[in-house]
Tab-separated table of C-alpha atoms in Angstrom:
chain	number	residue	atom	x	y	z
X	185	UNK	CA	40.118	3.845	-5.501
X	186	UNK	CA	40.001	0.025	-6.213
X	187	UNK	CA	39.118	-2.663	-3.721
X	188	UNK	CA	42.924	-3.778	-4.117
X	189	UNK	CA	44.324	-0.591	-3.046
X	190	UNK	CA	46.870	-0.992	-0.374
X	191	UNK	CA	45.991	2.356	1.123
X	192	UNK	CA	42.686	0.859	2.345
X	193	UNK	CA	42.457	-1.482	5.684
X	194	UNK	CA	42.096	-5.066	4.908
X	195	UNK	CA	38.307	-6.396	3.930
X	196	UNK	CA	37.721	-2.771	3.598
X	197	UNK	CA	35.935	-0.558	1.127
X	198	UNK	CA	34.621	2.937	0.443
X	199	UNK	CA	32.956	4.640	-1.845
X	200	UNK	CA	35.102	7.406	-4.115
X	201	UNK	CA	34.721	11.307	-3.639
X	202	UNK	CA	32.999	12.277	-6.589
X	203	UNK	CA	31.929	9.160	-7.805
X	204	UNK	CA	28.531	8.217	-5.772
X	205	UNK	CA	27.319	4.995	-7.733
X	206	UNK	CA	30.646	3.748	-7.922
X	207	UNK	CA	30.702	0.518	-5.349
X	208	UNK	CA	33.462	-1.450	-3.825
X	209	UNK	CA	31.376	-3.722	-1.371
X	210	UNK	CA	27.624	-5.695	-1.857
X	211	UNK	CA	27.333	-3.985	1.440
X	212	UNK	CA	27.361	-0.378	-0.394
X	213	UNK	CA	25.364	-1.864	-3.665
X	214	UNK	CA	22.777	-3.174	-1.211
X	215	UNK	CA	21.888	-0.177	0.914
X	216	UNK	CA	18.584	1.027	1.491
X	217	UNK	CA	19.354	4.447	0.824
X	218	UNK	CA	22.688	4.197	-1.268
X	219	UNK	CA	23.345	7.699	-2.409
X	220	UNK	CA	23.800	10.666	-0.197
X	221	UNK	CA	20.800	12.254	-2.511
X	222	UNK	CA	18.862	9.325	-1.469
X	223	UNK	CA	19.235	9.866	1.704
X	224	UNK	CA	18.608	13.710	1.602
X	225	UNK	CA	15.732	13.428	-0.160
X	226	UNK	CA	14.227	10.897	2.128
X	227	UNK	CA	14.422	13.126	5.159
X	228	UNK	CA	13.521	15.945	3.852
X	229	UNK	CA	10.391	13.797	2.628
X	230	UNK	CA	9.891	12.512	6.105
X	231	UNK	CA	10.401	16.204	7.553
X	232	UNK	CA	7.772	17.701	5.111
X	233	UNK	CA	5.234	15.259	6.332
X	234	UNK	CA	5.825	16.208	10.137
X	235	UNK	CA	5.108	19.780	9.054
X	236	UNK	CA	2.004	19.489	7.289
X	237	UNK	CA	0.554	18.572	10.637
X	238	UNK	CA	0.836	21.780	11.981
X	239	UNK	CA	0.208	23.540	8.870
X	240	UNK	CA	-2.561	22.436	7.354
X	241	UNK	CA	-6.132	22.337	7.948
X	242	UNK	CA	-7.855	19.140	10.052
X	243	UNK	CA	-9.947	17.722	6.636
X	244	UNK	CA	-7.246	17.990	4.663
X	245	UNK	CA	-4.788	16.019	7.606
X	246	UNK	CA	-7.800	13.156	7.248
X	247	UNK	CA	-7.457	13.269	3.899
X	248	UNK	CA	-3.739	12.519	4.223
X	249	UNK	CA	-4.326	10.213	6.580
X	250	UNK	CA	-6.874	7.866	5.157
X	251	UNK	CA	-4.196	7.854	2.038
X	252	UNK	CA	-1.513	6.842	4.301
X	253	UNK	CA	-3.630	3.776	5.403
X	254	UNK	CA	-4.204	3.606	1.589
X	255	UNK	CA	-0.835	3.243	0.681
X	256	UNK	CA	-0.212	0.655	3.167
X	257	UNK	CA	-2.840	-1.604	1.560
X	258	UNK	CA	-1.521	-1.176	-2.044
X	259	UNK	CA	1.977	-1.645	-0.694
X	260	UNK	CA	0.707	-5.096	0.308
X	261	UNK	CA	-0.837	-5.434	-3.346
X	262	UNK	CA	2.791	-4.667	-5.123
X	263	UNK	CA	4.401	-7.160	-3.020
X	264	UNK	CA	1.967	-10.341	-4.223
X	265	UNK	CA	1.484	-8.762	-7.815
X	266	UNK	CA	4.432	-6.247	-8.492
X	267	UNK	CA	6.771	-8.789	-6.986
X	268	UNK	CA	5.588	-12.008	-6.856
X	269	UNK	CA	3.702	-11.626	-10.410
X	270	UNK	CA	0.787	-13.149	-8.998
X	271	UNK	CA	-2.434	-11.273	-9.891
X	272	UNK	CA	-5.090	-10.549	-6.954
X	273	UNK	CA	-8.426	-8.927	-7.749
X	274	UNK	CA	-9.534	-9.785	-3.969
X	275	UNK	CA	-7.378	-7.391	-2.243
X	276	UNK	CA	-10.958	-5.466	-0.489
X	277	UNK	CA	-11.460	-9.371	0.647
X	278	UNK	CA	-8.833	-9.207	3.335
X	279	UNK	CA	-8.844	-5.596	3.987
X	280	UNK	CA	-12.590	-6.432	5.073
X	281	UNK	CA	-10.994	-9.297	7.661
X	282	UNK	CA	-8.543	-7.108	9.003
X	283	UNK	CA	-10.734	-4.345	9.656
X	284	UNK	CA	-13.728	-7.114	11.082
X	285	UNK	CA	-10.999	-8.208	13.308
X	286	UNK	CA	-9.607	-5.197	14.573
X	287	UNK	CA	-13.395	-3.837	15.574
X	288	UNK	CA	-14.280	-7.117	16.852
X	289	UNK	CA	-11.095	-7.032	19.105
X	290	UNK	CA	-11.669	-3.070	19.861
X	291	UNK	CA	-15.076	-3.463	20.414
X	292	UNK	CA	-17.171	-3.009	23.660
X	293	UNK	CA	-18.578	-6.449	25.280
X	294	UNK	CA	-21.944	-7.572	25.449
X	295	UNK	CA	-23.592	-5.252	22.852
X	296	UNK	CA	-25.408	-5.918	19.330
X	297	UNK	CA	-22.202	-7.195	18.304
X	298	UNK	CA	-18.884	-9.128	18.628
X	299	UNK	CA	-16.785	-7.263	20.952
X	300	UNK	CA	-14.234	-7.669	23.509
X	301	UNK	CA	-13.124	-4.410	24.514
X	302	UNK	CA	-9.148	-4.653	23.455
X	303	UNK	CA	-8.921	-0.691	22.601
X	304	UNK	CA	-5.177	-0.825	22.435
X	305	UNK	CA	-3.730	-0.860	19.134
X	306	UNK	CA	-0.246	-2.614	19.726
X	307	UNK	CA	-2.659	-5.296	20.189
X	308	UNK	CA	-5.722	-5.467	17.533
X	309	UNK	CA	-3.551	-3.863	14.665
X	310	UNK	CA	-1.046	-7.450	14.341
X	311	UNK	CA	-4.109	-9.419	15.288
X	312	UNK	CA	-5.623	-8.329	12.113
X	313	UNK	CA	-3.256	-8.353	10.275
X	314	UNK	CA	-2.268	-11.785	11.121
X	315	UNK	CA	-5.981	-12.901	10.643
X	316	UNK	CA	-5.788	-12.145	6.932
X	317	UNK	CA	-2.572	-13.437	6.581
X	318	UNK	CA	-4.099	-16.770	7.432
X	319	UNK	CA	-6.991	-16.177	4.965
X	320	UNK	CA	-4.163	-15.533	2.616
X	321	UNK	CA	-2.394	-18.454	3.811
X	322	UNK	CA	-5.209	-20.699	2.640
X	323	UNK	CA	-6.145	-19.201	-0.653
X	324	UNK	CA	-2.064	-19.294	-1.649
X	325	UNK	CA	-2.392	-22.903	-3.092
X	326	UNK	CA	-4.449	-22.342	-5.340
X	327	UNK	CA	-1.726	-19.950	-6.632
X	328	UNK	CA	0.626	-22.231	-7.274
X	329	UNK	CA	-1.925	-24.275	-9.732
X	330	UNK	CA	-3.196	-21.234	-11.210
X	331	UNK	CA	-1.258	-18.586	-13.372
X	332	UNK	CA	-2.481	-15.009	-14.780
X	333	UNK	CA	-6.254	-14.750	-16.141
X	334	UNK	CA	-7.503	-17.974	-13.759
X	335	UNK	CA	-5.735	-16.756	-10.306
X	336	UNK	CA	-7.277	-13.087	-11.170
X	337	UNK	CA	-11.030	-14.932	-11.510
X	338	UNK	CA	-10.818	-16.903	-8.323
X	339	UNK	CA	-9.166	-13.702	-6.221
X	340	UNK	CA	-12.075	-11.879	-7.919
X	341	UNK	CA	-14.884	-14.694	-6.618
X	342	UNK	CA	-13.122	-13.473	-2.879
X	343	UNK	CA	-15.035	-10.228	-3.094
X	344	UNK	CA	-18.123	-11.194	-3.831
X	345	UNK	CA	-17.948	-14.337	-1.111
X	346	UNK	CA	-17.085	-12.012	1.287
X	347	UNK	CA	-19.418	-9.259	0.632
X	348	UNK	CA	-22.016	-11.620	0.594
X	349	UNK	CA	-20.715	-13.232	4.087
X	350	UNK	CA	-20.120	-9.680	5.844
X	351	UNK	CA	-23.885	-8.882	4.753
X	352	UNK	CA	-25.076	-11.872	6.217
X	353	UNK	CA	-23.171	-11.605	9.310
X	354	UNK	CA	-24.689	-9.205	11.370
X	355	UNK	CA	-23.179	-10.105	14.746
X	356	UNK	CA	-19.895	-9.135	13.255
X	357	UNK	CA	-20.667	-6.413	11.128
X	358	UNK	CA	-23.917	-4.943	12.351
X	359	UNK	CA	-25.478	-5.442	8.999
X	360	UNK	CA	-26.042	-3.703	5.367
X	361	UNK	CA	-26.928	0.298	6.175
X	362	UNK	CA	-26.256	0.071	10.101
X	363	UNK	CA	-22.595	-0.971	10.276
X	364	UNK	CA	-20.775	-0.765	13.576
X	365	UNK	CA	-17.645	1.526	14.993
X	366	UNK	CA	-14.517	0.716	13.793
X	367	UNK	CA	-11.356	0.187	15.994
X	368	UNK	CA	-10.460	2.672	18.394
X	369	UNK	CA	-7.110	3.577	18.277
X	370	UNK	CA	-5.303	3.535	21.772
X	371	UNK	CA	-2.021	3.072	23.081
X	372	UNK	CA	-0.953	2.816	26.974
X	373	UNK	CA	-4.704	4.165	27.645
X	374	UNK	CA	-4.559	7.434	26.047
X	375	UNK	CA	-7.105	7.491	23.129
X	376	UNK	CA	-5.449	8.982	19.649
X	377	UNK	CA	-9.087	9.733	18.194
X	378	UNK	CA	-9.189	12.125	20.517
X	379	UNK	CA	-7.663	15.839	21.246
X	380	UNK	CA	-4.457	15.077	23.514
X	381	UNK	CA	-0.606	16.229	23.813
X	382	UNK	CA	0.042	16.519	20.372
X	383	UNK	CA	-2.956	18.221	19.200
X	384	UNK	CA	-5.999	17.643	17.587
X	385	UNK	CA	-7.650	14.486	16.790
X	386	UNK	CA	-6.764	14.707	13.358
X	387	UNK	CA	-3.041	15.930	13.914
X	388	UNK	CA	-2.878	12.798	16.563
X	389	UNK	CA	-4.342	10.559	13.651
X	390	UNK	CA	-2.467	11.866	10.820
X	391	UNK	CA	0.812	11.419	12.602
X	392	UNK	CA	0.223	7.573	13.547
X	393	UNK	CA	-0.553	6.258	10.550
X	394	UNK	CA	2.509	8.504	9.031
X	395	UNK	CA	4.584	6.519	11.558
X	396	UNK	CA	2.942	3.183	10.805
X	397	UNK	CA	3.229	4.460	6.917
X	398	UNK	CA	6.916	4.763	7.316
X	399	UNK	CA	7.256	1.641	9.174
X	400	UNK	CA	5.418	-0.480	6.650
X	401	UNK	CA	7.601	1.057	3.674
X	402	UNK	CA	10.911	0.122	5.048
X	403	UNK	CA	9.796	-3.152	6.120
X	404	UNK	CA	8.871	-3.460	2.492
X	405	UNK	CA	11.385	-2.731	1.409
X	406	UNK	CA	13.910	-4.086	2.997
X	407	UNK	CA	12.236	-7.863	1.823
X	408	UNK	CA	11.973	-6.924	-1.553
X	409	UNK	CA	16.114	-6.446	-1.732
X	410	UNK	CA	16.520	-9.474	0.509
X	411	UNK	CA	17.045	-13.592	-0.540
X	412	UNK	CA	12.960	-13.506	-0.074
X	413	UNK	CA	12.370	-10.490	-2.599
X	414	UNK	CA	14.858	-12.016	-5.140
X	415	UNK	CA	13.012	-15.526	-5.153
X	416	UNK	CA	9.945	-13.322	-5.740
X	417	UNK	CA	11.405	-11.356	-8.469
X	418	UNK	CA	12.432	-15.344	-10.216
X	419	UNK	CA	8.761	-16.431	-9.755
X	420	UNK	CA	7.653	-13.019	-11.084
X	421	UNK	CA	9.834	-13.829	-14.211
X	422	UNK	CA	9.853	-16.936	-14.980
X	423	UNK	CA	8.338	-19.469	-12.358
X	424	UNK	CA	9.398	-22.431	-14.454
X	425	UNK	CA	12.960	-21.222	-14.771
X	426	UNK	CA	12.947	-20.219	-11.278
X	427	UNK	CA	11.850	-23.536	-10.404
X	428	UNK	CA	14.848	-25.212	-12.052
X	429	UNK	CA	17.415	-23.293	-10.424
X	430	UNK	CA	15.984	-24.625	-6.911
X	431	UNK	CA	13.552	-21.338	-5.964
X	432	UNK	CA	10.309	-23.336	-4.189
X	433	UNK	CA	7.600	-22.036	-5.523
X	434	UNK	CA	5.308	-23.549	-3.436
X	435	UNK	CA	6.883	-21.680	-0.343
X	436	UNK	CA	7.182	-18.737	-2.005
X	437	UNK	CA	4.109	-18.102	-3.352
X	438	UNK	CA	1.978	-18.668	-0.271
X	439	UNK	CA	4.620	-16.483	1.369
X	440	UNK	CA	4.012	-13.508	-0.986
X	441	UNK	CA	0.292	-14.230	-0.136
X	442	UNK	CA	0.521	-14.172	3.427
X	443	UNK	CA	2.660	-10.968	3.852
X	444	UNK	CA	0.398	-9.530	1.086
X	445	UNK	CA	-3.136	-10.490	3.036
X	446	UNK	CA	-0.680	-8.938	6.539
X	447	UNK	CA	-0.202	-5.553	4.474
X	448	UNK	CA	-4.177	-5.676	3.959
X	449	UNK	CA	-5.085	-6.534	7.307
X	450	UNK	CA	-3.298	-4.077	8.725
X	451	UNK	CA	-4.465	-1.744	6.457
X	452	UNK	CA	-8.508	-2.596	7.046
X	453	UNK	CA	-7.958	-2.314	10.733
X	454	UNK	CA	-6.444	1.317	10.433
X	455	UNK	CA	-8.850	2.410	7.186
X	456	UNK	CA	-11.680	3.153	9.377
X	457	UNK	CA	-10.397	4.747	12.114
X	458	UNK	CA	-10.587	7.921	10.698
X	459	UNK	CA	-14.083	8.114	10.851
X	460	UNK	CA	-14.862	5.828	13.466
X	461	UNK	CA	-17.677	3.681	11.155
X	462	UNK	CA	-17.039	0.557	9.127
X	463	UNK	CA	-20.053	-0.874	6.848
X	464	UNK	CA	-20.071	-3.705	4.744
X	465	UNK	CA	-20.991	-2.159	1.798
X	466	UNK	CA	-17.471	-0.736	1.775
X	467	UNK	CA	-15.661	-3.622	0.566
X	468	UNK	CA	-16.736	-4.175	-2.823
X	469	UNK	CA	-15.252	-4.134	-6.171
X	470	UNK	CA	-14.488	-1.077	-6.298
X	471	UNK	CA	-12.362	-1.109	-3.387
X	472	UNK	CA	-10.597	-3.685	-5.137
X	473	UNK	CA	-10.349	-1.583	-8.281
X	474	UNK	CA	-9.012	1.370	-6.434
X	475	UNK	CA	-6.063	-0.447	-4.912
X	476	UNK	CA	-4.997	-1.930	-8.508
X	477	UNK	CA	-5.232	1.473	-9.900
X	478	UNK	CA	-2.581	2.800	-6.956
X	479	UNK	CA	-0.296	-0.076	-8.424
X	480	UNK	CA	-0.537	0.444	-11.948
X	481	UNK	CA	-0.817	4.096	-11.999
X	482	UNK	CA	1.981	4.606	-8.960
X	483	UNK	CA	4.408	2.071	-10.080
X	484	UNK	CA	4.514	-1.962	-10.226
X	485	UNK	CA	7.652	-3.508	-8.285
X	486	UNK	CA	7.750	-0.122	-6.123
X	487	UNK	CA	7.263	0.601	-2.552
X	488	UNK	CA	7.469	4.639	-3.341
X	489	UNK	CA	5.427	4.204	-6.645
X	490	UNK	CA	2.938	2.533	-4.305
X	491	UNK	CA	2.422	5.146	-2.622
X	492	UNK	CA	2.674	7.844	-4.530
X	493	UNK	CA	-0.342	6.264	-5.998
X	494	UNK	CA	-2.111	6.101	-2.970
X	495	UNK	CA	-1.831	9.585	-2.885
X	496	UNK	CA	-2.614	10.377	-6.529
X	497	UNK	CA	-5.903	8.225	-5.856
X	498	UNK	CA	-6.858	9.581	-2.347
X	499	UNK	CA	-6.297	13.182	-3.496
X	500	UNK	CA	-8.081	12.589	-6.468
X	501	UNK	CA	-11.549	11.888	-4.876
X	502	UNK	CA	-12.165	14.915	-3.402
X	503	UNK	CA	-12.179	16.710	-6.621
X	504	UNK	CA	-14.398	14.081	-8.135
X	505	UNK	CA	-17.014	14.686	-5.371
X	506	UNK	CA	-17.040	18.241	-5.990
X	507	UNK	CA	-18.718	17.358	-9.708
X	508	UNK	CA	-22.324	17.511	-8.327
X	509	UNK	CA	-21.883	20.966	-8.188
X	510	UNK	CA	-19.878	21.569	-11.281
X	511	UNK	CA	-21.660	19.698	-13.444
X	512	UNK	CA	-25.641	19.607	-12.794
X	513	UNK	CA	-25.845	16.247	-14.897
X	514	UNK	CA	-23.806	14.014	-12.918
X	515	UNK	CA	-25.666	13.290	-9.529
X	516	UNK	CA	-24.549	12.839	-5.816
X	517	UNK	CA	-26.970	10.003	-5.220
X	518	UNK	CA	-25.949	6.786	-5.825
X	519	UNK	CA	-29.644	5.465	-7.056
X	520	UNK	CA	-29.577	7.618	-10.215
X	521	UNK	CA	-27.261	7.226	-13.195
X	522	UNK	CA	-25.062	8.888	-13.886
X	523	UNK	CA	-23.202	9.674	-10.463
X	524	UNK	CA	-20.302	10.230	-8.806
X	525	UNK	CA	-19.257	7.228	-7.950
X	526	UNK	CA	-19.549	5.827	-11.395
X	527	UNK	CA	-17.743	8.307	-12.637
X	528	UNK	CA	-14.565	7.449	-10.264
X	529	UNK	CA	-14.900	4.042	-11.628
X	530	UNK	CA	-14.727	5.043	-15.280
X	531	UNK	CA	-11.956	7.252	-14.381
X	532	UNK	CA	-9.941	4.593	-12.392
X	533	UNK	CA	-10.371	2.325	-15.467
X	534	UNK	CA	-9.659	4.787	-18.124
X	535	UNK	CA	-6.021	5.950	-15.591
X	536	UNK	CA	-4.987	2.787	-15.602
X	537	UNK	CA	-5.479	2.223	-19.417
X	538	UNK	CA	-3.846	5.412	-20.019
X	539	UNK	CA	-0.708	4.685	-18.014
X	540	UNK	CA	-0.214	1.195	-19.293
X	541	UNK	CA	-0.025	2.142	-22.761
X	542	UNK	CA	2.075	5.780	-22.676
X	543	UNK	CA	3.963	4.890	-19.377
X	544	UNK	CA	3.714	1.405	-17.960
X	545	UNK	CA	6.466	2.090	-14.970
X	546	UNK	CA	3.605	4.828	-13.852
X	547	UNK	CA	4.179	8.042	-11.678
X	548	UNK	CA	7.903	6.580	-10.996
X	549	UNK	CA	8.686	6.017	-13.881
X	550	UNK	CA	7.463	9.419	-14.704
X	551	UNK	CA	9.661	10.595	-11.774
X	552	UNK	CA	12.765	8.733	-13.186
X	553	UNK	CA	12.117	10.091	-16.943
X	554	UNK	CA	12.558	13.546	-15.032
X	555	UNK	CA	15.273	12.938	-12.823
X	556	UNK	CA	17.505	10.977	-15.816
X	557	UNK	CA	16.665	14.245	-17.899
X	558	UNK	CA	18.304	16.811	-15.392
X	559	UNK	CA	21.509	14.782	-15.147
X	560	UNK	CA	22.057	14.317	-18.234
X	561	UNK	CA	21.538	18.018	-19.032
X	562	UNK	CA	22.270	19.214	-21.640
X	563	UNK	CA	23.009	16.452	-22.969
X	564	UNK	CA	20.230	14.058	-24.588
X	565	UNK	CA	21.513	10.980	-23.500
């Protein structure tokens, strides 16, 4: 069927039986979910995830649900870097603020630190994440002066400015080794860190920040296929060319910073809690390591490569803490060398290396290697 067919109404279109990718409207080439696969396979995703909160165990639901929060932080980092091509190395910089902000807003009043006893998290979740937007917000312009190796340095110099400021600051974060309790997560007065109507505290966890997961993702998304995501794709490749055809860079940079720094915010706020303690100590490089590894090794330019990442990182640091016992040599203390942790950090380095070189597009690109093989079977191209 052709748009000019008479047999269809007037500024009319649909899609041909048989013939899924063949479109005869932008409204049909633009869809979020544009194939009848697509949207299948999305709900049967979605579904999955419901289950596994009745089937599976409480640590492993905390797992899951610390890599949820995860993925909603390295979402943030694809849109700045995967979309906007603008590289961040200070991503742990505003997860830090959002997650200062939200226990500063959660907090209880009067005690060793800042607190004002806003437990409800329609409330302290966009706070923090619009108080790292606005620390994004003022770090953008240097963006638009700075290109590749330079913007990476100064995001870099973020980390270690804040680390050294959340140290210092022990009316906000209760200082280095004593820390203070992270957000607590309630809505309409009933407390989800706790047992309730829809089951344990880790099922009632696990199922918000799936919800919140979900919400992020489409929201994602849908601004990466919108005017917005296409000006970021132009300054992504080719800012000077972009800038010639009339894209603002100016505007769109600190933009991609802003809902970036949101992503984080957001993200920091929820991170912690899971297990109810935030600690300074907990925003360092490595932090900032771990979310460009869940870009690189998920997918650059990809809200489901993001977080498929996420997940490939979260779930693999439980086997890496079980190498104490494995292997006698590596230790579980963090004064002696070699240990755990330094081992992740070798490993995130040496992933990311690895995937660059035999498969840059990263676990979706692995996905769409699989999926082109299987319809074209048995043919090989």
């Amino acid at each position: 069927t052709r748009t000019g067919d008479p047999a269809l109404p007037t500024g009319r279109s649909r899609r041909v039986r048989g013939r899924p990718l063949l479109y005869t409207s932008y409204a049909q080439d633009m869809a979020l979910l544009d194939t009848r696969a697509k949207r299948v396979s999305a709900g049967a995703l979605v579904l999955l995830a419901l289950a596994l909160s009745a089937v599976l165990s409480d640590p492993a639901l905390e797992v899951l649900a610390v890599a949820y929060v995860l993925a909603i932080g390295a979402i943030g980092l694809n849109i700045v870097t995967g979309y906007a091509g603008q590289v961040s190395l200070g991503h742990a910089f505003f997860v830090a603020i959002g997650a200062y902000t939200a226990a500063a807003l959660s907090g209880p009043p009067g005690g060793d630190t800042i607190g004002y006893g806003i437990s409800e998290i329609w409330i302290w979740l966009p706070a923090a994440g619009l108080v790292a937007a606005a620390a994004g917000v003022l770090v953008a312009p240097l963006a638009t002066r700075l290109r590749g190796l330079y913007l990476a340095i100064v995001t870099l110099g973020l980390v270690f400015l804040g680390e050294h400021v959340f140290k210092e600051w022990q009316e906000l974060t209760g200082g280095v080794g004593v820390g203070r309790e992270a957000a607590v997560p309630a809505f309409l007065g009933v407390r989800l860190d706790q047992d309730g109507a829809l089951g344990t505290r880790e099922q009632q966890l696990y199922l918000l920040m799936l919800v919140l997961l979900v919400v992020f993702a489409v929201a994602a998304r849908n601004l990466a296929r919108s005017r917005v995501g296409r000006a970021f794709a132009a300054i992504r490749d080719r800012d000077i060319a972009a800038a010639v055809i009339g894209v603002p860079l100016t505007r769109y940079k600190v933009l991609a910073f802003g809902v970036s720094s949101f992503y984080a915010g957001c993200a920091g706020g929820l991170l912690f809690t899971v297990s109810g303690y935030v600690e300074p100590g907990s925003f360092s490089l490595l932090l900032s390591v771990q979310f460009i590894a869940m870009v690189l090794i998920g997918g650059v330019a990809t809200v489901s490569g993001a977080i498929a990442g996420a997940l490939f990182i979260s779930l693999l640091q439980p086997l890496t803490r079980t190498l104490p016992a494995l292997v006698p040599v590596i230790s579980g203390d963090t004064t002696q060398t070699p240990n755990v942790f330094q081992v992740e950090t070798v490993l995130y380095g040496l992933l990311i290396v690895l995937f660059l070189i035999f498969e840059p597009r990263g676990l979706f690109g692995l996905w769409i290697r699989v999926r082109n093989y299987w319809k074209a079977w048995p043919f090989s191209y």
